[in-house]
Amino acid sequence: MSGEIDYQKIGFKCGLEIHNRLAVKHKLFCKCPARFSKQEKPSFTVFRKLRAVPGETGEIDVAAEFEFLRDRDYIYYVYEDTCCLVELDEEPPHEINKEALFVALQIAKMLNCEIPEEIHVMRKIIIDGSNTSGFQRTAIVGLNGYIETSKGKVRINTVCLEEESAGIVEKNEKKVIYRLDRLGIPLIEISTAPDIKDPEHAKEVAEKIGMIIRSTGKSQRGIGVTRQDLNVSITHGARVEIKGVQELELIPKVLENEVKRQLEIIKKGEKPKPETRVAKENGLTEFMRPLSGGERMYPETDIPPIKISKEFIESIPIPETLESKAKRFEKVIGKELAEQIVKSEYLHEFEQLSAKFNPKLVARTFTVILKSLKRDGYDISKLSTKHFEKTFEFVEKGIIAKESIEEILKKLCENPEKSIEKIIEELGIKSMDEKEIEKIIDEIFEKYPYLKEQKRFSAIMGEAMKILRGKVDGKIVAEIIKKKLCL
Ligand SMILES: [Zn+2]
């Protein structure tokens, strides 16, 4: 596809905005946990309306007016286990979350940014109701950085630490329902300069930045945790912002399609309009609203500036890069698994658990097995570190065979509250002791005496595994058969 279009010739300009939720304990401006609610239903709901008012220039922003004229109802689901009065905008924000600030500064350092001496929390006007206050709190923690890529330097304009918005539950022309548990989770936002050369390059840049964020070990995982907004324009075209690309793989396709869309409008003698569009899963985009007239920011008067000393910045350690990690893991788990695991969302868990359990088994579980579960439609986001730890523990103790891991995890996805002991019992996969295995092999010998006489190991092994697969490690079975055949 990209062969058809000469991106340099058409004046392709592209910059990215990457958002990533941080896996820290608390929200950015209150002590509520930085995760989704565990409640089945909201504790209560709140109803609100939004109004567009003139800004400091006396004019009403075109995008704000567009949203206002829709006259929508805004309904908020409030969950008591993850929301307090701060999310409801009934109480001023508390002090900024130090853990999140530390991670954000770490990322800014890795992106070669300058770090301001004072961090100022600002209010960014948000017009779609996804923030109860009508603005999002955001703070620049780094600026004027860069990353190296295969097509030259790409400048990083800013690194911001922000509040995540509320999550959409339902939306139509008349109303929007949001859930407030997501609101206020610390979010890192990285904006690049329009230095990206072509659609494939955009994917490379997003991937590089994603790996830097993940190397802190503080990136949340799951669908929607990372979102890419793409800013794109071409000569005689218009600047278009494409929101919410969730999959890295989709970036080149979305950009190609947008360029083609603009080229077609230009060919008809018309001029594309500056607008915000939203990415769909098929790589196409859809009109969302006119492009907002630039970001309007006000200082957040409830939070004093935070002084950052040079000594403090210097004391922040830079985590090991993922490339260097992959090299280190390669020696233990082989190149292929090492490369997969550093790109995996489960890198942090791998590092934790491979210190205690067989590293190859742990790596294979977090790559091959989880991929297969996901493909089969299991919701692997239900699995916690504890689930994995317990499962590995049972394998290590010889209570279950490593072949049973997949079955156990499947059951845990369906019922995360169930104990692993209970699952093992229900599946009937408790490992057999040697005597039981010997008995099964003796039965095979009785049934097929010629296999024993001719010492046909593979055939016997095949018969035995028909019965024992998933219950006993194949290695143990092989050893017992060999012993019996005096091999
Ligand atoms: Zn709160």
Coordinates of C-alpha atoms and ligand atoms in Angstrom, one line a residue:
M1 CA 0.0 0.0 0.0
S2 CA 2.6 2.5 1.1
G3 CA 4.4 1.9 -2.2
E4 CA 1.6 3.7 -4.0
I5 CA 2.0 7.0 -2.3
D6 CA 5.1 9.1 -2.1
Y7 CA 4.7 10.6 1.3
Q8 CA 7.5 13.1 1.0
K9 CA 6.1 14.4 -2.3
I10 CA 2.6 15.0 -0.9
G11 CA 3.9 16.9 2.1
F12 CA 3.0 14.2 4.7
K13 CA 3.2 15.6 8.2
C14 CA 2.5 13.5 11.3
G15 CA 2.9 13.7 15.0
L16 CA 1.6 11.4 17.7
E17 CA 0.0 11.8 21.1
I18 CA 0.4 8.7 23.2
H19 CA -1.6 8.1 26.3
N20 CA -0.9 5.4 28.8
R21 CA -2.4 4.7 32.2
L22 CA 0.1 4.1 35.0
A23 CA 0.0 1.1 37.3
V24 CA 0.4 3.0 40.6
K25 CA -1.5 2.6 43.8
H26 CA -3.6 5.7 43.9
K27 CA -5.3 8.2 41.6
L28 CA -3.5 11.4 40.7
F29 CA -5.3 13.8 43.1
C30 CA -7.0 11.6 45.7
K31 CA -6.3 8.4 47.6
C32 CA -8.8 6.3 45.7
P33 CA -7.3 3.1 44.2
A34 CA -6.1 3.6 40.5
R35 CA -8.1 0.8 39.1
F36 CA -11.6 -0.1 37.9
S37 CA -14.3 -0.8 40.5
K38 CA -14.9 -4.4 41.6
Q39 CA -18.6 -3.6 42.3
E40 CA -21.1 -5.2 40.0
K41 CA -23.3 -2.1 40.1
P42 CA -22.7 1.6 40.8
S43 CA -23.4 2.8 44.3
F44 CA -25.4 5.7 42.9
T45 CA -25.8 7.8 39.8
V46 CA -25.5 11.6 39.2
F47 CA -27.2 13.6 36.5
R48 CA -25.7 16.7 34.9
K49 CA -26.0 19.1 32.0
L50 CA -23.1 21.0 30.3
R51 CA -23.2 24.6 29.0
A52 CA -20.8 26.3 26.6
V53 CA -19.7 29.7 27.9
P54 CA -17.5 32.4 26.2
G55 CA -13.8 32.0 27.1
E56 CA -11.4 34.9 28.0
T57 CA -11.5 36.2 24.4
G58 CA -15.3 36.6 24.6
E59 CA -15.9 34.0 22.0
I60 CA -17.4 30.5 22.4
D61 CA -15.2 27.8 21.1
V62 CA -16.7 26.1 18.0
A63 CA -16.1 22.6 19.3
A64 CA -17.6 23.4 22.7
E65 CA -20.7 25.0 21.1
F66 CA -21.1 21.9 18.8
E67 CA -21.2 19.7 21.9
F68 CA -23.6 22.2 23.7
L69 CA -26.0 22.3 20.9
R70 CA -26.4 18.5 21.1
D71 CA -28.2 19.2 24.4
R72 CA -27.2 15.9 25.8
D73 CA -27.9 14.5 29.3
Y74 CA -24.8 13.4 31.2
I75 CA -25.2 10.6 33.6
Y76 CA -22.3 9.4 35.9
Y77 CA -22.1 6.0 37.6
V78 CA -20.4 6.4 40.9
Y79 CA -18.6 3.5 42.6
E80 CA -17.8 3.8 46.3
D81 CA -14.7 1.5 46.2
T82 CA -12.9 3.7 43.6
C83 CA -14.6 7.2 43.8
C84 CA -14.7 10.0 46.4
L85 CA -15.9 13.6 46.3
V86 CA -12.9 14.6 44.2
E87 CA -14.2 12.6 41.2
L88 CA -17.6 14.2 41.7
D89 CA -16.0 17.6 41.7
E90 CA -17.5 18.3 45.1
E91 CA -14.1 18.5 46.8
P92 CA -10.8 20.2 45.7
P93 CA -8.0 17.9 44.5
H94 CA -5.5 16.6 47.1
E95 CA -1.8 16.7 46.8
I96 CA -0.3 15.2 43.6
N97 CA 0.4 11.4 43.7
K98 CA 4.2 11.3 44.3
E99 CA 4.6 7.8 43.0
A100 CA 3.0 8.8 39.6
L101 CA 5.1 11.9 39.5
F102 CA 8.3 9.9 40.0
V103 CA 7.3 7.5 37.1
A104 CA 6.5 10.4 34.9
L105 CA 9.8 12.1 35.6
Q106 CA 11.6 8.8 34.9
I107 CA 9.9 8.6 31.5
A108 CA 10.7 12.3 30.7
K109 CA 14.4 11.5 31.5
M110 CA 14.4 8.5 29.2
L111 CA 12.9 10.6 26.4
N112 CA 15.8 13.0 26.8
C113 CA 13.6 15.8 28.0
E114 CA 14.3 19.0 29.9
I115 CA 12.5 18.9 33.2
P116 CA 11.0 22.2 34.5
E117 CA 12.2 23.5 37.9
E118 CA 8.7 23.9 39.0
I119 CA 5.8 21.7 37.9
H120 CA 2.5 23.6 37.4
V121 CA -0.8 21.7 37.4
M122 CA -3.1 23.2 34.8
R123 CA -6.7 22.8 33.8
K124 CA -7.3 21.8 30.2
I125 CA -10.9 22.5 29.0
I126 CA -12.7 19.2 28.1
I127 CA -16.0 19.6 26.3
D128 CA -17.5 16.1 26.1
G129 CA -18.5 15.6 29.7
S130 CA -15.8 13.0 30.4
N131 CA -14.5 15.1 33.2
T132 CA -17.1 16.1 35.9
S133 CA -15.3 19.5 36.4
G134 CA -15.3 20.4 32.7
F135 CA -11.5 20.3 32.6
Q136 CA -8.7 17.8 32.9
R137 CA -5.8 18.4 35.3
T138 CA -2.5 18.1 33.5
A139 CA 1.1 19.0 34.3
I140 CA 4.1 19.3 32.0
V141 CA 6.9 17.2 33.5
G142 CA 9.2 17.2 30.5
L143 CA 9.8 19.1 27.3
N144 CA 12.0 19.4 24.2
G145 CA 13.2 15.8 24.2
Y146 CA 13.8 13.3 21.4
I147 CA 14.1 9.6 20.5
E148 CA 16.3 8.0 17.9
T149 CA 14.5 5.9 15.2
S150 CA 15.5 4.1 12.0
K151 CA 14.5 7.2 10.1
G152 CA 16.2 9.8 12.2
K153 CA 15.5 11.8 15.4
V154 CA 11.9 12.4 16.3
R155 CA 11.4 15.3 18.7
I156 CA 9.3 15.0 21.8
N157 CA 7.4 18.2 22.5
T158 CA 6.0 17.4 25.9
V159 CA 5.5 14.7 28.5
C160 CA 2.5 15.4 30.7
L161 CA 1.1 13.7 33.8
E162 CA -2.6 13.9 33.6
E163 CA -5.9 12.6 35.0
E164 CA -7.6 9.9 33.0
S165 CA -11.1 10.8 31.9
A166 CA -14.3 8.9 32.9
G167 CA -15.0 5.8 30.9
I168 CA -18.0 5.7 28.5
V169 CA -20.7 3.1 29.3
E170 CA -23.2 4.2 26.7
K171 CA -23.6 7.0 24.2
N172 CA -26.3 8.2 21.9
E173 CA -27.5 11.6 20.5
K174 CA -29.5 12.4 23.6
K175 CA -27.4 11.1 26.5
V176 CA -24.0 9.8 27.5
I177 CA -23.4 7.6 30.5
Y178 CA -19.9 7.7 32.1
R179 CA -18.4 5.6 34.8
L180 CA -16.3 7.6 37.4
D181 CA -14.0 4.8 38.6
R182 CA -11.6 5.5 35.7
L183 CA -11.6 9.3 36.3
G184 CA -8.4 10.4 37.9
I185 CA -6.2 7.4 37.2
P186 CA -2.7 8.8 36.5
L187 CA -2.1 9.0 32.8
I188 CA 1.0 9.8 30.9
E189 CA 0.7 11.8 27.7
I190 CA 3.6 12.1 25.3
S191 CA 3.4 14.4 22.3
T192 CA 5.9 14.2 19.4
A193 CA 6.7 16.9 16.9
P194 CA 5.4 16.4 13.3
D195 CA 8.7 14.6 12.5
I196 CA 7.2 11.3 11.4
K197 CA 8.0 10.5 7.8
D198 CA 5.4 7.9 6.8
P199 CA 2.7 5.6 8.2
E200 CA 5.1 2.7 9.0
H201 CA 7.4 5.2 10.7
A202 CA 4.5 6.3 12.9
K203 CA 4.1 2.7 14.1
E204 CA 7.8 2.4 14.9
V205 CA 7.7 5.7 17.0
A206 CA 4.6 4.5 18.9
E207 CA 6.2 1.2 19.6
K208 CA 9.5 2.7 20.8
I209 CA 7.7 5.1 23.1
G210 CA 5.5 2.3 24.4
M211 CA 8.6 0.2 25.3
I212 CA 10.1 3.1 27.2
I213 CA 6.9 3.5 29.2
R214 CA 6.8 -0.2 29.9
S215 CA 10.4 -0.4 31.0
T216 CA 9.4 1.5 34.1
G217 CA 7.3 -1.5 35.1
K218 CA 4.5 0.9 35.9
S219 CA 2.3 0.6 32.8
Q220 CA -1.2 -0.8 33.2
R221 CA -2.2 -3.5 30.9
G222 CA -5.3 -4.5 29.0
I223 CA -7.5 -3.1 26.3
G224 CA -7.7 0.7 26.2
V225 CA -4.7 1.2 28.5
T226 CA -2.6 2.7 25.7
R227 CA -4.3 5.1 23.2
Q228 CA -2.7 6.8 20.3
D229 CA -4.0 10.0 18.7
L230 CA -2.6 10.8 15.3
N231 CA -2.2 14.3 14.0
V232 CA -1.8 14.3 10.2
S233 CA -1.9 16.7 7.3
I234 CA -0.7 16.9 3.7
T235 CA -0.1 19.8 1.3
H236 CA -3.4 21.4 0.2
G237 CA -5.1 19.3 2.8
A238 CA -6.1 20.0 6.4
R239 CA -4.8 19.1 9.8
V240 CA -6.9 16.2 11.1
E241 CA -6.7 14.7 14.5
I242 CA -7.6 11.0 14.7
K243 CA -8.5 9.9 18.2
G244 CA -8.2 6.6 20.0
V245 CA -6.2 4.1 17.9
Q246 CA -5.7 1.3 20.4
E247 CA -3.7 -1.2 18.4
L248 CA -0.2 -0.5 17.2
E249 CA -0.8 -2.6 14.1
L250 CA -3.6 -0.3 13.0
I251 CA -1.6 2.9 12.9
P252 CA -0.2 2.6 9.4
K253 CA -3.6 1.6 7.9
V254 CA -5.4 4.5 9.6
L255 CA -2.9 7.0 8.4
E256 CA -2.9 5.6 4.8
N257 CA -6.7 5.8 4.7
E258 CA -6.8 9.3 6.0
V259 CA -4.2 10.5 3.4
K260 CA -6.3 8.8 0.7
R261 CA -9.4 10.4 1.9
Q262 CA -7.8 13.9 1.8
L263 CA -6.3 13.2 -1.6
E264 CA -9.7 12.3 -3.0
I265 CA -11.3 15.5 -1.7
I266 CA -8.4 17.6 -3.2
K267 CA -8.8 15.8 -6.5
K268 CA -12.4 16.9 -6.6
G269 CA -11.2 20.5 -6.4
E270 CA -12.4 20.9 -2.8
K271 CA -10.5 21.5 0.4
P272 CA -10.5 19.0 3.3
K273 CA -11.7 20.5 6.6
P274 CA -9.7 20.6 9.9
E275 CA -11.5 18.1 12.1
T276 CA -11.3 15.5 14.8
R277 CA -12.1 12.0 13.6
V278 CA -12.3 8.8 15.5
A279 CA -10.6 5.6 14.5
K280 CA -12.6 2.5 13.9
E281 CA -11.4 -1.1 14.2
N282 CA -11.3 -1.6 10.4
G283 CA -8.7 1.1 10.0
L284 CA -11.2 3.7 8.7
T285 CA -12.1 6.9 10.5
E286 CA -15.4 8.7 11.2
F287 CA -16.2 12.4 11.7
M288 CA -16.4 13.3 15.4
R289 CA -16.4 17.1 15.7
P290 CA -14.7 20.2 14.2
L291 CA -11.1 20.6 15.3
S292 CA -11.0 22.5 18.6
G293 CA -9.5 25.9 18.4
G294 CA -6.4 25.0 20.3
E295 CA -6.1 23.9 23.9
R296 CA -7.3 26.3 26.5
M297 CA -5.4 26.0 29.7
Y298 CA -5.8 27.7 33.0
P299 CA -3.7 27.3 36.2
E300 CA -5.2 24.9 38.7
T301 CA -5.4 27.3 41.7
D302 CA -6.1 24.5 44.2
I303 CA -2.6 23.0 43.8
P304 CA 0.6 25.0 44.4
P305 CA 3.5 24.6 42.0
I306 CA 5.8 21.7 42.9
K307 CA 9.5 22.5 43.1
I308 CA 11.8 19.9 41.5
S309 CA 15.4 20.2 42.5
K310 CA 18.3 19.3 40.2
E311 CA 19.5 16.8 42.9
F312 CA 16.2 15.1 42.9
I313 CA 16.1 14.8 39.1
E314 CA 19.6 13.3 39.1
S315 CA 18.7 10.9 41.9
I316 CA 15.9 9.3 39.7
P317 CA 17.3 6.1 38.3
I318 CA 16.8 5.2 34.6
P319 CA 15.5 1.7 34.3
E320 CA 17.2 -0.9 32.2
T321 CA 16.1 -0.6 28.6
L322 CA 14.0 -3.5 27.2
E323 CA 16.7 -4.2 24.6
S324 CA 19.2 -4.8 27.3
K325 CA 16.7 -6.9 29.3
A326 CA 16.0 -9.1 26.2
K327 CA 19.8 -9.8 25.9
R328 CA 19.9 -10.7 29.6
F329 CA 16.9 -13.0 29.4
E330 CA 18.1 -14.7 26.2
K331 CA 20.7 -16.6 28.2
V332 CA 18.0 -18.2 30.3
I333 CA 15.0 -18.6 28.1
G334 CA 16.3 -18.4 24.6
K335 CA 16.1 -15.6 22.0
E336 CA 12.6 -16.1 20.8
L337 CA 10.9 -16.1 24.2
A338 CA 13.1 -13.3 25.4
E339 CA 12.0 -11.0 22.6
Q340 CA 8.4 -11.9 23.1
I341 CA 8.4 -11.4 26.8
V342 CA 10.0 -7.9 26.7
K343 CA 7.2 -6.7 24.4
S344 CA 4.6 -8.4 26.5
E345 CA 2.4 -6.6 29.0
Y346 CA 3.4 -9.2 31.5
L347 CA 7.0 -8.3 31.6
H348 CA 6.8 -7.1 35.1
E349 CA 5.2 -10.3 36.3
F350 CA 7.7 -12.4 34.4
E351 CA 10.6 -10.6 36.2
Q352 CA 8.9 -11.1 39.6
L353 CA 7.9 -14.8 39.1
S354 CA 10.9 -16.1 37.1
A355 CA 13.1 -15.4 40.1
K356 CA 11.0 -18.0 42.1
F357 CA 9.9 -20.5 39.4
N358 CA 11.2 -22.1 36.3
P359 CA 11.9 -19.1 34.0
K360 CA 11.0 -21.0 30.8
L361 CA 7.7 -22.2 32.2
V362 CA 6.9 -18.7 33.4
A363 CA 7.8 -17.1 30.0
R364 CA 5.9 -19.6 28.0
T365 CA 2.8 -19.1 30.2
F366 CA 2.9 -15.3 29.7
T367 CA 3.4 -15.6 26.0
V368 CA 2.3 -18.8 24.3
I369 CA -0.4 -19.8 26.7
L370 CA -2.0 -16.4 27.3
K371 CA -2.1 -15.7 23.6
S372 CA -3.9 -19.0 23.0
L373 CA -6.4 -18.2 25.7
K374 CA -7.0 -14.7 24.3
R375 CA -7.5 -16.2 20.8
D376 CA -10.1 -18.6 22.2
G377 CA -12.0 -15.7 23.7
Y378 CA -11.0 -15.9 27.4
D379 CA -10.9 -12.7 29.3
I380 CA -7.3 -12.9 30.5
S381 CA -7.6 -9.5 32.3
K382 CA -9.4 -11.5 35.0
L383 CA -6.1 -13.2 35.9
S384 CA -4.0 -11.6 38.7
T385 CA -0.4 -12.1 39.6
K386 CA -1.6 -14.2 42.6
H387 CA -3.4 -16.6 40.2
F388 CA -0.2 -17.2 38.3
E389 CA 2.0 -17.4 41.4
K390 CA -0.3 -20.1 42.9
T391 CA -0.5 -22.1 39.7
F392 CA 3.3 -22.1 39.3
E393 CA 3.7 -23.1 42.9
F394 CA 1.5 -26.1 42.4
V395 CA 3.5 -27.2 39.4
E396 CA 6.8 -26.7 41.3
K397 CA 5.5 -28.9 44.1
G398 CA 4.6 -31.6 41.6
I399 CA 0.9 -31.4 42.6
I400 CA -0.1 -30.8 39.0
A401 CA 1.7 -31.2 35.7
K402 CA 2.8 -28.2 33.7
E403 CA 0.5 -29.3 31.0
S404 CA -2.4 -28.4 33.2
I405 CA -1.6 -24.7 33.4
E406 CA -3.7 -23.8 30.4
E407 CA -6.8 -25.6 31.7
I408 CA -6.5 -24.0 35.2
L409 CA -6.1 -20.5 33.8
K410 CA -9.1 -21.0 31.6
K411 CA -11.2 -21.9 34.6
L412 CA -9.8 -18.9 36.5
C413 CA -10.7 -16.6 33.7
E414 CA -14.3 -17.8 34.0
N415 CA -14.3 -17.7 37.7
P416 CA -11.5 -15.7 39.2
E417 CA -12.8 -16.0 42.8
K418 CA -12.5 -19.8 42.8
S419 CA -9.6 -21.4 44.6
I420 CA -7.1 -23.3 42.5
E421 CA -7.4 -26.3 44.8
K422 CA -11.1 -26.5 44.0
I423 CA -10.3 -26.2 40.3
I424 CA -7.8 -28.9 40.4
E425 CA -10.3 -31.1 42.2
E426 CA -13.0 -30.4 39.7
L427 CA -10.8 -31.0 36.7
G428 CA -9.4 -34.1 38.2
I429 CA -5.9 -33.2 37.2
K430 CA -4.0 -33.9 40.4
S431 CA -0.7 -35.4 39.5
M432 CA -0.5 -39.1 40.0
D433 CA 2.2 -40.7 42.0
E434 CA 4.7 -43.0 40.4
K435 CA 2.8 -46.2 41.5
E436 CA -0.3 -45.1 39.7
I437 CA 1.6 -44.3 36.5
E438 CA 3.4 -47.7 36.7
K439 CA 0.0 -49.4 37.0
I440 CA -1.2 -47.7 33.9
I441 CA 1.9 -48.7 31.9
D442 CA 1.6 -52.3 33.1
E443 CA -2.0 -52.3 31.8
I444 CA -0.7 -51.2 28.4
F445 CA 1.9 -53.9 28.5
E446 CA -0.8 -56.5 29.2
K447 CA -3.0 -55.2 26.4
Y448 CA -0.2 -55.0 23.8
P449 CA 2.5 -57.5 24.9
Y450 CA 4.3 -57.3 21.6
L451 CA 5.0 -53.6 22.2
K452 CA 6.8 -54.6 25.4
E453 CA 8.7 -57.4 23.7
Q454 CA 9.9 -55.3 20.8
K455 CA 10.7 -52.4 23.2
R456 CA 8.7 -50.0 21.0
F457 CA 9.2 -47.0 23.3
S458 CA 7.4 -44.3 21.1
A459 CA 4.3 -46.5 20.6
I460 CA 4.1 -47.2 24.3
M461 CA 4.6 -43.6 25.2
G462 CA 1.8 -42.7 22.7
E463 CA -0.6 -45.1 24.4
A464 CA 0.4 -43.9 27.9
M465 CA 0.0 -40.2 27.0
K466 CA -3.5 -40.9 25.6
I467 CA -4.4 -41.5 29.2
L468 CA -2.0 -39.3 31.1
R469 CA -1.9 -36.1 29.0
G470 CA -2.5 -33.0 31.1
K471 CA -2.2 -35.1 34.3
V472 CA 1.5 -35.9 34.4
D473 CA 4.6 -34.4 32.9
G474 CA 5.6 -36.4 29.9
K475 CA 9.2 -36.6 31.0
I476 CA 8.2 -38.5 34.1
V477 CA 6.2 -41.0 32.0
A478 CA 9.1 -41.5 29.6
E479 CA 11.5 -42.2 32.5
I480 CA 9.2 -44.8 34.0
I481 CA 8.7 -46.6 30.6
K482 CA 12.4 -46.6 29.9
K483 CA 13.1 -48.0 33.3
K484 CA 10.6 -50.8 32.7
L485 CA 12.0 -51.6 29.3
C486 CA 15.5 -51.4 30.6
L487 CA 16.5 -48.9 28.0
Ligands
ZN1 ZN -11.2 9.8 44.8

